[in-house]
Structures are given as structure tokens and as C-alpha cells.
């Protein structure tokens, strides 16, 4: 019995979804690993399937999917594969690094980078966060000083997804100290550029299959031709990439939630206590219904946001709501799935893995508190309402 409301995908999206679920079941199973060789092997396989450049126009080597289909593809990766970290890395590459090149790159930059980024040959990372600038992403200390037709980059980045394996970094740096929104610029910096060093890697509790490291720039010379967009447009590039990431990346969690919800329903229908299946106890069945309601609501919000992107919406509310809803639903679903399995839920398995993989989702792409700030700002909740009294 299918208990889910399915968004009405077009036939091509349905077919692509099924193909990606099968691919992930075949190739993205086994323990999550950030081992660089195994990671690269999986990446190249996924690249051959068209996953690394799914929403990049066909002319540049991508599959030309829209945001709804790209989110469905991510959902399929989460549903079919057990390595959520790998899917996360692929989504960070695609939405936070490749899509900005599509949207802001010059023809020369697109032709230089996109075919290899789409085929699985090259991996990209977007480096914004710094030790003293996390949520306050406009206060970056990494500087880019112009000197003729080149820039000199100095500074440190931390928590950068894909850094240990990346071939290309999108780097946000301050071209005007204290310049705020218009003080940042995005640079395309190949990993082998002199002065760029990848530092220590992190061993995270969740998303273990996604490699992460610090990156340092020491008198790193970057030609002006490698500015993405224009000088001062870094914050626009960043917020545009977040629109994609806060929507489509979170499809991964919908896929994982569905898998865990299915297996939790199976569990409560076969585990017997007090002479009956535990699913017959109201405390258990209501928890399952709450899980289903949270999953379905989050899914509706995510696809609504994806449709907004496809319709050209500039609002940041849809992506922020999608990110909030999916990440909070995933954490709660992980907790509920563990509780409903009893002690079995604490053993190594998909319920505890979902919880560990979901906790970072409240933090990356801008924390959930920052999403609420963004939504409140767009609603202008801090502006006094003009009274219309006569
Ligand atoms: C799995 C993962 C992958 C990541 N990948 C990348 C990457 O590829 N590239 C990259 O650049 N960064 C990446 N990051 C870093 C991420 O962007 C930051 O962790 C995030 O922006 C929060 O910054 P912070 O960790 O410094 O927390 P802080 O900013 O120090 O926040 C600490 C707490 O204070 C709260 N807080 C801060 N300011 C406010 C405020 N104004 N109002 C209300 N609450 C506030 C936060 O919500 C949080 O709860 C990644 C992080 C994770 C977990």
C-alpha cells in the first residue's frame, strides 16, 4: 500500500528518478567513507550517470534538468544509497559551486570548467566560512587585494565540504574591508594554485562520507580573469547559490526519511509485545502518523520552493522554509525512528545514521536560526506598520 502523496512528476523525471534510485542501490551502498580513492571512484561513476551536472545546460555538458527534477534526483540518491555524505558532497558541488558558474560565469569560464565538473572528472567546493565569520558571512577576513590584472589572496577558510578532493574552489574574499554586502568578490581558484593549501580534515559525527577540510591562502595570486561575476558581487553569487542549495540539496533528506519511515512502519507491524504488534498501541501509531505528517509537509514545502526557482522567483522565503522544514523533520524523524525500535534503534543502523546525518542539516547552508532571521527580514517584521488612522 502506498501511503505517500506523490508530487506529479513528468514521465522523464519519473524515469530519471527510478534510474537514480537503482544506481544508488547498486553503487552507493556499504559504509560511508571519505577515503579519497573510493570517493573519487564513486564520483566518476555518478558523473557518468549525469548526476554531477544534472541542472547544468546541455551545451556545457550537463543534463539540463530544472530545479524540480534536480530535487527529485537528490531525493532518489538519498532513497537508494546508504552514503548520505556522498550525496551531500555531490549536492554541495552542484548547487553551491557549479550553478554559480552557470549563472555568473563568462563564456570562457563556463567552457573552461563546466564540462569537466559535469562529467565527474573535476570536483568543486565553495569556500566562505572562516574561523571568525560563520553566520556573519559578510564579515570575511580573507582579503583579495588588486594589483594590476591580478589579485593577492590571504586568509583562512574552515569547514569546507569537498576541500580534500576539490579541483576547483569558489572563494569568497573581501575586496573592500568593511564593505559589507558589496565588499565581497567570488574567485575561481584551481586547487593547484601556488599559495593555496588544504589543511586538516575533519572527522564528523554525521555525513561521514563527505570529506571536509580547512583551506589557507598565503599570497595566492589569482588573475582578474578568474573573478566570477564582477568585483563586489560575491554576496549576490553566494545568496543565489544558497537558493539552489537550500531547496534541491535537501531533497536528499526526503529520500532518506522515506526509507527510514518505511522500515519503521515495517518494524512496528511485526514487533510483538504484550501479545500484540506494537503498532497497535496508540502511543506508537500516533508517533508514526506524526512522522508521516512531518515528512509530507516538508516535502510539499521543498517542491513548492523548487517550482518557485523554476518560475524565476527571487524570494528567499521559499528556500529558507524548505531548508527549515526538511532539516527539522529529518532530526525529529531520526529521534522517533530510534524510539520506535527500542534498544535496536541504538545499534548501528539506518535510524541512528539518519539522526547523525540530519543534525548537520540544521547548521550548514546557514543555520536554522539564520533562516528564521532571513524570513523575518523579508516579512519586514522589524519595521513599524504604518497606521492608517484619520
Ligand atoms: C556539514 C557541514 C558542511 C559545511 N560545508 C561548508 C562549505 O562547503 N563551505 C563553507 O563555506 N562553509 C561550510 N560549512 C560551514 C557552515 O556554513 C557554518 O557552520 C554555518 O554558517 C554556521 O557558522 P558557525 O558554525 O561558525 O556557527 P556560528 O555562526 O558561530 O553560530 C553559533 C550559534 O549561534 C547562532 N547565531 C549566530 N548568529 C545569530 C543571529 N544573528 N541570530 C540568531 N542566532 C545566531 C547560530 O544559529 C548557532 O546556533 C559547513 C558546515 C557543516 C556543518
CSV table of C-alpha atoms and ligand atoms in Angstrom, one decimal:
chain,number,residue,atom,x,y,z
A,1,UNK,CA,0.0,0.0,0.0
A,2,UNK,CA,1.5,3.4,-1.0
A,3,UNK,CA,0.7,5.8,1.9
A,4,UNK,CA,2.5,8.7,0.3
A,5,UNK,CA,1.2,11.7,-1.7
A,6,UNK,CA,3.5,11.7,-4.7
A,7,UNK,CA,4.3,15.0,-6.5
A,8,UNK,CA,3.2,14.7,-10.1
A,9,UNK,CA,6.5,14.5,-11.8
A,10,UNK,CA,6.5,14.4,-15.6
A,11,UNK,CA,7.3,11.0,-17.2
A,12,UNK,CA,11.0,11.9,-17.9
A,13,UNK,CA,11.5,12.9,-14.2
A,14,UNK,CA,9.9,9.7,-13.0
A,15,UNK,CA,12.1,7.7,-15.3
A,16,UNK,CA,15.2,9.6,-14.2
A,17,UNK,CA,14.2,9.1,-10.5
A,18,UNK,CA,13.9,5.4,-10.9
A,19,UNK,CA,17.2,5.2,-12.7
A,20,UNK,CA,19.0,7.1,-9.9
A,21,UNK,CA,17.4,5.0,-7.1
A,22,UNK,CA,18.6,1.8,-8.9
A,23,UNK,CA,22.1,3.4,-9.4
A,24,UNK,CA,22.4,4.4,-5.8
A,25,UNK,CA,21.2,1.0,-4.5
A,26,UNK,CA,23.9,-0.7,-6.7
A,27,UNK,CA,26.8,1.7,-6.3
A,28,UNK,CA,26.3,3.9,-3.2
A,29,UNK,CA,26.0,1.3,-0.6
A,30,UNK,CA,28.4,0.0,2.0
A,31,UNK,CA,29.9,2.0,4.8
A,32,UNK,CA,30.1,5.8,4.3
A,33,UNK,CA,33.7,6.6,3.6
A,34,UNK,CA,35.6,9.8,3.0
A,35,UNK,CA,38.6,7.7,1.7
A,36,UNK,CA,39.8,9.8,-1.3
A,37,UNK,CA,40.2,6.9,-3.7
A,38,UNK,CA,36.9,5.3,-3.0
A,39,UNK,CA,35.2,8.7,-3.0
A,40,UNK,CA,36.7,9.6,-6.4
A,41,UNK,CA,35.7,6.2,-7.8
A,42,UNK,CA,32.1,6.7,-6.7
A,43,UNK,CA,32.2,10.3,-8.0
A,44,UNK,CA,33.3,9.2,-11.5
A,45,UNK,CA,30.5,6.6,-11.7
A,46,UNK,CA,27.9,9.2,-10.6
A,47,UNK,CA,29.4,11.6,-13.2
A,48,UNK,CA,28.9,9.1,-15.9
A,49,UNK,CA,25.2,8.9,-14.9
A,50,UNK,CA,24.9,12.6,-15.3
A,51,UNK,CA,24.5,13.4,-11.6
A,52,UNK,CA,27.4,15.8,-11.2
A,53,UNK,CA,25.9,18.3,-13.7
A,54,UNK,CA,22.3,17.5,-13.6
A,55,UNK,CA,20.9,21.0,-13.8
A,56,UNK,CA,23.6,22.4,-16.0
A,57,UNK,CA,22.6,23.3,-19.5
A,58,UNK,CA,23.2,20.5,-22.1
A,59,UNK,CA,25.5,22.9,-24.1
A,60,UNK,CA,28.1,22.8,-21.3
A,61,UNK,CA,27.9,19.0,-20.7
A,62,UNK,CA,25.0,18.9,-18.2
A,63,UNK,CA,21.6,17.2,-18.3
A,64,UNK,CA,19.6,20.4,-18.4
A,65,UNK,CA,17.2,19.5,-15.5
A,66,UNK,CA,15.0,22.1,-13.9
A,67,UNK,CA,15.0,22.6,-10.1
A,68,UNK,CA,12.1,20.2,-9.5
A,69,UNK,CA,13.8,17.4,-11.4
A,70,UNK,CA,17.2,18.2,-9.7
A,71,UNK,CA,15.5,18.0,-6.3
A,72,UNK,CA,13.8,14.7,-7.4
A,73,UNK,CA,17.3,13.4,-8.4
A,74,UNK,CA,18.7,14.3,-5.0
A,75,UNK,CA,15.7,12.6,-3.3
A,76,UNK,CA,16.4,9.4,-5.3
A,77,UNK,CA,20.1,9.5,-4.3
A,78,UNK,CA,19.0,9.7,-0.6
A,79,UNK,CA,16.4,7.0,-1.0
A,80,UNK,CA,18.6,4.5,-2.9
A,81,UNK,CA,22.0,5.0,-1.3
A,82,UNK,CA,23.2,4.5,2.2
A,83,UNK,CA,26.0,7.0,2.0
A,84,UNK,CA,24.2,10.3,2.6
A,85,UNK,CA,27.5,12.1,3.0
A,86,UNK,CA,28.4,11.2,-0.6
A,87,UNK,CA,25.1,12.6,-1.9
A,88,UNK,CA,25.7,15.7,0.2
A,89,UNK,CA,29.1,16.3,-1.3
A,90,UNK,CA,27.6,15.9,-4.8
A,91,UNK,CA,24.9,18.4,-4.0
A,92,UNK,CA,27.3,20.9,-2.5
A,93,UNK,CA,29.4,20.6,-5.6
A,94,UNK,CA,26.4,21.1,-7.9
A,95,UNK,CA,24.3,23.7,-6.2
A,96,UNK,CA,26.9,25.8,-4.2
A,97,UNK,CA,29.7,25.7,-6.7
A,98,UNK,CA,28.7,24.6,-10.3
A,99,UNK,CA,25.4,26.5,-10.5
A,100,UNK,CA,27.1,29.8,-9.7
A,101,UNK,CA,29.5,29.2,-12.6
A,102,UNK,CA,26.4,28.6,-14.8
A,103,UNK,CA,24.6,31.7,-13.6
A,104,UNK,CA,27.6,34.2,-13.3
A,105,UNK,CA,30.4,32.7,-15.3
A,106,UNK,CA,31.8,34.3,-18.5
A,107,UNK,CA,31.6,32.1,-21.7
A,108,UNK,CA,35.4,31.5,-21.3
A,109,UNK,CA,34.9,30.4,-17.6
A,110,UNK,CA,32.0,28.1,-18.4
A,111,UNK,CA,33.8,26.4,-21.3
A,112,UNK,CA,36.9,26.0,-19.2
A,113,UNK,CA,35.2,24.4,-16.2
A,114,UNK,CA,31.7,23.1,-16.7
A,115,UNK,CA,32.3,20.1,-19.0
A,116,UNK,CA,34.8,18.5,-16.5
A,117,UNK,CA,32.7,19.5,-13.5
A,118,UNK,CA,29.6,17.8,-15.1
A,119,UNK,CA,31.4,14.6,-16.3
A,120,UNK,CA,32.7,13.7,-12.9
A,121,UNK,CA,36.3,14.4,-13.8
A,122,UNK,CA,36.6,17.5,-11.6
A,123,UNK,CA,35.1,18.3,-8.2
A,124,UNK,CA,34.2,21.8,-6.9
A,125,UNK,CA,34.0,23.4,-3.4
A,126,UNK,CA,32.6,26.7,-2.2
A,127,UNK,CA,34.8,28.3,0.5
A,128,UNK,CA,33.0,31.0,2.5
A,129,UNK,CA,33.2,30.2,6.3
A,130,UNK,CA,36.1,31.4,8.3
A,131,UNK,CA,37.2,30.9,11.9
A,132,UNK,CA,35.8,34.3,12.9
A,133,UNK,CA,33.0,34.5,10.3
A,134,UNK,CA,30.4,31.7,10.4
A,135,UNK,CA,26.8,33.0,10.4
A,136,UNK,CA,28.1,36.6,9.9
A,137,UNK,CA,29.2,35.7,6.4
A,138,UNK,CA,29.6,39.3,5.3
A,139,UNK,CA,32.4,39.9,7.7
A,140,UNK,CA,35.1,37.9,6.0
A,141,UNK,CA,38.7,38.5,6.8
A,142,UNK,CA,40.2,36.7,3.8
A,143,UNK,CA,41.4,39.6,1.7
A,144,UNK,CA,41.8,40.0,-2.1
A,145,UNK,CA,44.0,43.0,-2.9
A,146,UNK,CA,44.1,44.1,-6.5
A,147,UNK,CA,47.5,44.5,-8.1
A,148,UNK,CA,47.2,45.3,-11.8
A,149,UNK,CA,45.4,42.5,-13.6
A,150,UNK,CA,45.7,40.1,-10.7
A,151,UNK,CA,44.6,39.8,-7.0
A,152,UNK,CA,46.6,38.6,-4.0
A,153,UNK,CA,44.5,36.4,-1.7
A,154,UNK,CA,45.4,35.9,2.0
A,155,UNK,CA,43.3,34.3,4.8
A,156,UNK,CA,41.8,31.0,6.1
A,157,UNK,CA,38.6,29.1,5.5
A,158,UNK,CA,37.2,26.3,7.6
A,159,UNK,CA,34.6,23.5,7.3
A,160,UNK,CA,34.8,23.4,3.6
A,161,UNK,CA,33.0,20.5,2.0
A,162,UNK,CA,34.9,18.6,-0.7
A,163,UNK,CA,38.1,20.6,0.1
A,164,UNK,CA,40.3,17.4,0.4
A,165,UNK,CA,39.3,16.3,-3.1
A,166,UNK,CA,38.4,19.5,-4.9
A,167,UNK,CA,40.0,20.5,-8.2
A,168,UNK,CA,38.3,24.0,-8.2
A,169,UNK,CA,37.5,26.3,-5.3
A,170,UNK,CA,35.0,29.2,-5.4
A,171,UNK,CA,36.4,31.5,-2.9
A,172,UNK,CA,34.6,34.4,-1.2
A,173,UNK,CA,37.1,37.2,-0.2
A,174,UNK,CA,36.9,40.8,0.9
A,175,UNK,CA,37.9,43.2,-1.9
A,176,UNK,CA,36.9,46.1,0.2
A,177,UNK,CA,37.5,45.9,4.0
A,178,UNK,CA,34.3,46.6,5.9
A,179,UNK,CA,32.5,46.8,2.6
A,180,UNK,CA,29.5,44.6,3.8
A,181,UNK,CA,27.3,43.3,1.0
A,182,UNK,CA,29.2,45.0,-1.8
A,183,UNK,CA,32.6,44.3,-0.3
A,184,UNK,CA,32.9,40.6,-1.3
A,185,UNK,CA,34.1,39.0,-4.5
A,186,UNK,CA,34.0,35.4,-5.7
A,187,UNK,CA,37.2,33.9,-7.3
A,188,UNK,CA,37.6,30.7,-9.3
A,189,UNK,CA,40.8,29.2,-7.8
A,190,UNK,CA,42.1,25.9,-9.2
A,191,UNK,CA,43.3,23.6,-6.3
A,192,UNK,CA,46.9,23.5,-7.6
A,193,UNK,CA,47.3,27.3,-7.5
A,194,UNK,CA,50.5,28.3,-5.7
A,195,UNK,CA,49.7,29.7,-2.2
A,196,UNK,CA,46.5,27.6,-1.7
A,197,UNK,CA,46.9,24.8,0.8
A,198,UNK,CA,44.3,22.4,2.1
A,199,UNK,CA,44.6,21.9,5.8
A,200,UNK,CA,43.5,19.3,8.3
A,201,UNK,CA,40.5,17.2,7.5
A,202,UNK,CA,37.5,16.8,9.9
A,203,UNK,CA,36.1,13.5,11.2
A,204,UNK,CA,32.4,14.4,11.7
A,205,UNK,CA,29.8,12.5,13.6
A,206,UNK,CA,27.4,12.7,10.6
A,207,UNK,CA,27.8,12.9,6.8
A,208,UNK,CA,30.9,10.9,7.2
A,209,UNK,CA,31.2,10.1,3.6
A,210,UNK,CA,31.6,13.8,2.8
A,211,UNK,CA,35.2,15.0,3.0
A,212,UNK,CA,35.7,18.3,4.7
A,213,UNK,CA,38.8,20.4,5.5
A,214,UNK,CA,40.2,23.9,6.1
A,215,UNK,CA,41.8,25.9,3.3
A,216,UNK,CA,44.5,28.5,3.6
A,217,UNK,CA,45.6,31.3,1.1
A,218,UNK,CA,49.1,32.7,1.5
A,219,UNK,CA,50.0,35.4,-1.0
A,220,UNK,CA,47.9,33.4,-3.5
A,221,UNK,CA,48.0,35.1,-6.9
A,222,UNK,CA,44.7,34.9,-8.9
A,223,UNK,CA,44.3,36.6,-12.3
A,224,UNK,CA,41.5,39.1,-12.6
A,225,UNK,CA,40.0,36.9,-15.3
A,226,UNK,CA,39.1,34.4,-12.6
A,227,UNK,CA,36.7,36.7,-10.8
A,228,UNK,CA,33.2,35.1,-11.0
A,229,UNK,CA,30.7,37.8,-11.9
A,230,UNK,CA,32.2,41.2,-11.1
A,231,UNK,CA,34.1,42.7,-8.3
A,232,UNK,CA,31.7,43.3,-5.4
A,233,UNK,CA,29.2,40.8,-6.5
A,234,UNK,CA,30.3,38.0,-4.1
A,235,UNK,CA,27.3,38.3,-1.8
A,236,UNK,CA,24.9,38.0,-4.7
A,237,UNK,CA,26.7,35.0,-6.0
A,238,UNK,CA,26.6,33.4,-2.6
A,239,UNK,CA,22.9,34.1,-2.0
A,240,UNK,CA,21.9,32.8,-5.4
A,241,UNK,CA,23.8,29.6,-4.8
A,242,UNK,CA,22.0,29.2,-1.4
A,243,UNK,CA,18.6,29.5,-3.2
A,244,UNK,CA,19.5,26.3,-5.1
A,245,UNK,CA,21.2,24.6,-2.1
A,246,UNK,CA,18.5,25.3,0.5
A,247,UNK,CA,16.0,23.8,-1.9
A,248,UNK,CA,17.4,21.0,-4.0
A,249,UNK,CA,20.1,19.6,-1.7
A,250,UNK,CA,17.5,19.0,1.0
A,251,UNK,CA,15.8,16.5,-1.4
A,252,UNK,CA,18.5,14.0,-0.1
A,253,UNK,CA,16.9,14.1,3.3
A,254,UNK,CA,13.4,13.5,1.9
A,255,UNK,CA,14.7,10.3,0.3
A,256,UNK,CA,16.4,9.1,3.5
A,257,UNK,CA,13.3,9.9,5.6
A,258,UNK,CA,11.1,7.9,3.3
A,259,UNK,CA,13.4,4.9,3.5
A,260,UNK,CA,13.6,5.1,7.3
A,261,UNK,CA,9.8,5.7,7.7
A,262,UNK,CA,9.1,2.6,5.5
A,263,UNK,CA,11.4,0.4,7.6
A,264,UNK,CA,9.9,1.9,10.9
A,265,UNK,CA,6.4,1.1,9.7
A,266,UNK,CA,7.5,-2.5,8.9
A,267,UNK,CA,9.1,-2.7,12.4
A,268,UNK,CA,6.1,-1.7,14.4
A,269,UNK,CA,3.9,-4.0,12.4
A,270,UNK,CA,6.0,-7.1,13.2
A,271,UNK,CA,7.4,-6.4,16.7
A,272,UNK,CA,5.1,-8.0,19.3
A,273,UNK,CA,4.9,-7.1,23.0
A,274,UNK,CA,2.0,-7.8,25.4
A,275,UNK,CA,0.6,-10.3,22.9
A,276,UNK,CA,0.1,-7.8,20.0
A,277,UNK,CA,2.1,-5.9,17.5
A,278,UNK,CA,3.4,-2.6,19.0
A,279,UNK,CA,1.9,-0.6,16.1
A,280,UNK,CA,-1.5,-1.3,17.7
A,281,UNK,CA,-0.6,0.9,20.7
A,282,UNK,CA,-1.9,4.4,20.2
A,283,UNK,CA,1.3,5.9,21.5
A,284,UNK,CA,3.2,4.1,18.7
A,285,UNK,CA,0.7,4.6,15.9
A,286,UNK,CA,0.3,8.4,16.7
A,287,UNK,CA,4.0,8.8,16.6
A,288,UNK,CA,4.1,7.1,13.1
A,289,UNK,CA,1.3,9.5,11.9
A,290,UNK,CA,3.2,12.5,13.2
A,291,UNK,CA,6.3,11.3,11.4
A,292,UNK,CA,4.3,10.9,8.2
A,293,UNK,CA,2.7,14.4,8.6
A,294,UNK,CA,6.1,16.0,9.1
A,295,UNK,CA,7.7,14.2,6.1
A,296,UNK,CA,4.8,15.1,3.8
A,297,UNK,CA,4.7,18.8,4.9
A,298,UNK,CA,8.4,19.2,4.4
A,299,UNK,CA,8.2,17.5,1.0
A,300,UNK,CA,5.4,19.8,-0.1
A,301,UNK,CA,7.4,22.9,1.0
A,302,UNK,CA,10.5,21.7,-0.8
A,303,UNK,CA,8.8,21.1,-4.1
A,304,UNK,CA,6.9,24.4,-3.8
A,305,UNK,CA,10.3,26.1,-3.4
A,306,UNK,CA,11.7,24.2,-6.4
A,307,UNK,CA,8.7,25.3,-8.5
A,308,UNK,CA,9.4,28.9,-7.4
A,309,UNK,CA,13.0,28.6,-8.6
A,310,UNK,CA,11.8,27.3,-12.0
A,311,UNK,CA,9.3,30.2,-12.2
A,312,UNK,CA,12.1,32.7,-11.6
A,313,UNK,CA,11.1,33.7,-8.0
A,314,UNK,CA,13.7,35.9,-6.3
A,315,UNK,CA,12.2,35.5,-2.9
A,316,UNK,CA,14.5,33.8,-0.3
A,317,UNK,CA,11.4,32.8,1.8
A,318,UNK,CA,10.6,29.6,-0.1
A,319,UNK,CA,14.2,28.1,0.1
A,320,UNK,CA,14.6,29.2,3.7
A,321,UNK,CA,11.2,27.5,4.7
A,322,UNK,CA,12.2,24.4,2.7
A,323,UNK,CA,15.5,24.1,4.5
A,324,UNK,CA,13.9,24.7,7.9
A,325,UNK,CA,11.1,22.2,7.4
A,326,UNK,CA,13.2,19.4,5.9
A,327,UNK,CA,16.1,19.6,8.4
A,328,UNK,CA,13.8,19.8,11.5
A,329,UNK,CA,11.6,17.0,10.1
A,330,UNK,CA,14.7,14.8,9.5
A,331,UNK,CA,16.1,15.3,13.0
A,332,UNK,CA,12.7,14.6,14.6
A,333,UNK,CA,12.1,11.6,12.3
A,334,UNK,CA,15.5,10.2,13.3
A,335,UNK,CA,14.7,10.5,17.0
A,336,UNK,CA,11.2,8.9,16.5
A,337,UNK,CA,12.6,6.1,14.4
A,338,UNK,CA,15.1,5.3,17.2
A,339,UNK,CA,12.5,5.4,19.9
A,340,UNK,CA,10.1,3.1,18.0
A,341,UNK,CA,12.9,0.5,17.5
A,342,UNK,CA,13.7,0.4,21.2
A,343,UNK,CA,17.2,-0.8,22.0
A,344,UNK,CA,17.6,-1.9,18.4
A,345,UNK,CA,17.4,1.8,17.4
A,346,UNK,CA,20.7,2.5,19.3
A,347,UNK,CA,22.6,-0.1,17.3
A,348,UNK,CA,24.5,0.9,14.2
A,349,UNK,CA,21.7,1.2,11.6
A,350,UNK,CA,19.7,3.5,9.4
A,351,UNK,CA,17.7,5.2,12.2
A,352,UNK,CA,20.8,6.4,14.2
A,353,UNK,CA,22.6,7.2,10.9
A,354,UNK,CA,19.7,9.4,9.8
A,355,UNK,CA,19.9,11.3,13.1
A,356,UNK,CA,23.7,11.8,12.8
A,357,UNK,CA,23.3,12.9,9.2
A,358,UNK,CA,20.4,15.2,9.9
A,359,UNK,CA,22.0,17.2,12.8
A,360,UNK,CA,24.4,19.0,10.4
A,361,UNK,CA,21.5,20.0,8.2
A,362,UNK,CA,20.3,22.4,10.9
A,363,UNK,CA,23.7,24.1,10.6
A,364,UNK,CA,25.0,24.1,7.0
A,365,UNK,CA,23.6,26.3,4.3
A,366,UNK,CA,23.1,28.9,7.1
A,367,UNK,CA,21.8,27.8,10.5
A,368,UNK,CA,18.1,27.4,11.0
A,369,UNK,CA,18.2,30.5,13.3
A,370,UNK,CA,19.7,32.5,10.4
A,371,UNK,CA,16.9,31.2,8.1
A,372,UNK,CA,14.3,32.5,10.6
A,373,UNK,CA,16.2,35.9,10.7
A,374,UNK,CA,16.1,35.9,6.8
A,375,UNK,CA,12.4,35.1,6.7
A,376,UNK,CA,11.6,37.7,9.4
A,377,UNK,CA,13.6,40.3,7.5
A,378,UNK,CA,11.8,39.6,4.2
A,379,UNK,CA,8.5,39.9,6.1
A,380,UNK,CA,9.8,43.2,7.4
A,381,UNK,CA,8.8,42.3,10.9
A,382,UNK,CA,11.2,44.8,12.4
A,383,UNK,CA,9.6,47.7,10.5
A,384,UNK,CA,6.8,49.6,12.3
A,385,UNK,CA,3.5,49.2,10.5
A,386,UNK,CA,2.1,52.5,9.2
A,387,UNK,CA,-1.2,53.1,11.0
A,388,UNK,CA,-3.9,54.3,8.6
A,389,UNK,CA,-5.8,56.5,11.0
A,390,UNK,CA,-7.5,59.7,10.1
B,1,LIG,C1,28.3,19.5,7.3
B,1,LIG,C2,28.7,21.0,7.1
B,1,LIG,C3,29.2,21.4,5.8
B,1,LIG,C4,29.7,22.7,5.6
B,1,LIG,N1,30.2,23.0,4.4
B,1,LIG,C5,30.6,24.3,4.2
B,1,LIG,C6,31.2,24.6,2.9
B,1,LIG,O1,31.3,23.8,2.0
B,1,LIG,N2,31.6,25.9,2.7
B,1,LIG,C7,31.5,26.8,3.7
B,1,LIG,O2,32.0,28.0,3.5
B,1,LIG,N3,31.0,26.5,4.9
B,1,LIG,C8,30.6,25.2,5.2
B,1,LIG,N4,30.1,24.9,6.4
B,1,LIG,C9,30.1,25.9,7.5
B,1,LIG,C10,28.7,26.5,7.7
B,1,LIG,O3,28.3,27.3,6.7
B,1,LIG,C11,28.7,27.2,9.1
B,1,LIG,O4,28.9,26.2,10.1
B,1,LIG,C12,27.4,27.9,9.4
B,1,LIG,O5,27.3,29.0,8.6
B,1,LIG,C13,27.4,28.4,10.9
B,1,LIG,O6,28.5,29.1,11.3
B,1,LIG,P1,29.3,28.6,12.6
B,1,LIG,O7,29.4,27.1,12.6
B,1,LIG,O8,30.5,29.4,12.7
B,1,LIG,O9,28.3,28.9,13.8
B,1,LIG,P2,28.1,30.4,14.5
B,1,LIG,O10,27.9,31.4,13.5
B,1,LIG,O11,29.2,30.6,15.4
B,1,LIG,O12,26.8,30.2,15.3
B,1,LIG,C14,26.7,29.6,16.6
B,1,LIG,C15,25.2,29.6,17.0
B,1,LIG,O13,24.8,31.0,17.2
B,1,LIG,C16,23.6,31.2,16.4
B,1,LIG,N5,23.6,32.5,15.8
B,1,LIG,C17,24.7,33.2,15.2
B,1,LIG,N6,24.3,34.4,14.8
B,1,LIG,C18,23.0,34.5,15.1
B,1,LIG,C19,22.0,35.5,14.9
B,1,LIG,N7,22.3,36.7,14.3
B,1,LIG,N8,20.7,35.3,15.3
B,1,LIG,C20,20.4,34.1,15.9
B,1,LIG,N9,21.3,33.1,16.1
B,1,LIG,C21,22.6,33.3,15.7
B,1,LIG,C22,23.7,30.2,15.3
B,1,LIG,O14,22.4,29.9,14.7
B,1,LIG,C23,24.3,29.0,16.0
B,1,LIG,O15,23.2,28.3,16.7
B,1,LIG,C24,29.6,23.6,6.7
B,1,LIG,C25,29.1,23.2,7.9
B,1,LIG,C26,28.7,21.9,8.1
B,1,LIG,C27,28.1,21.5,9.5
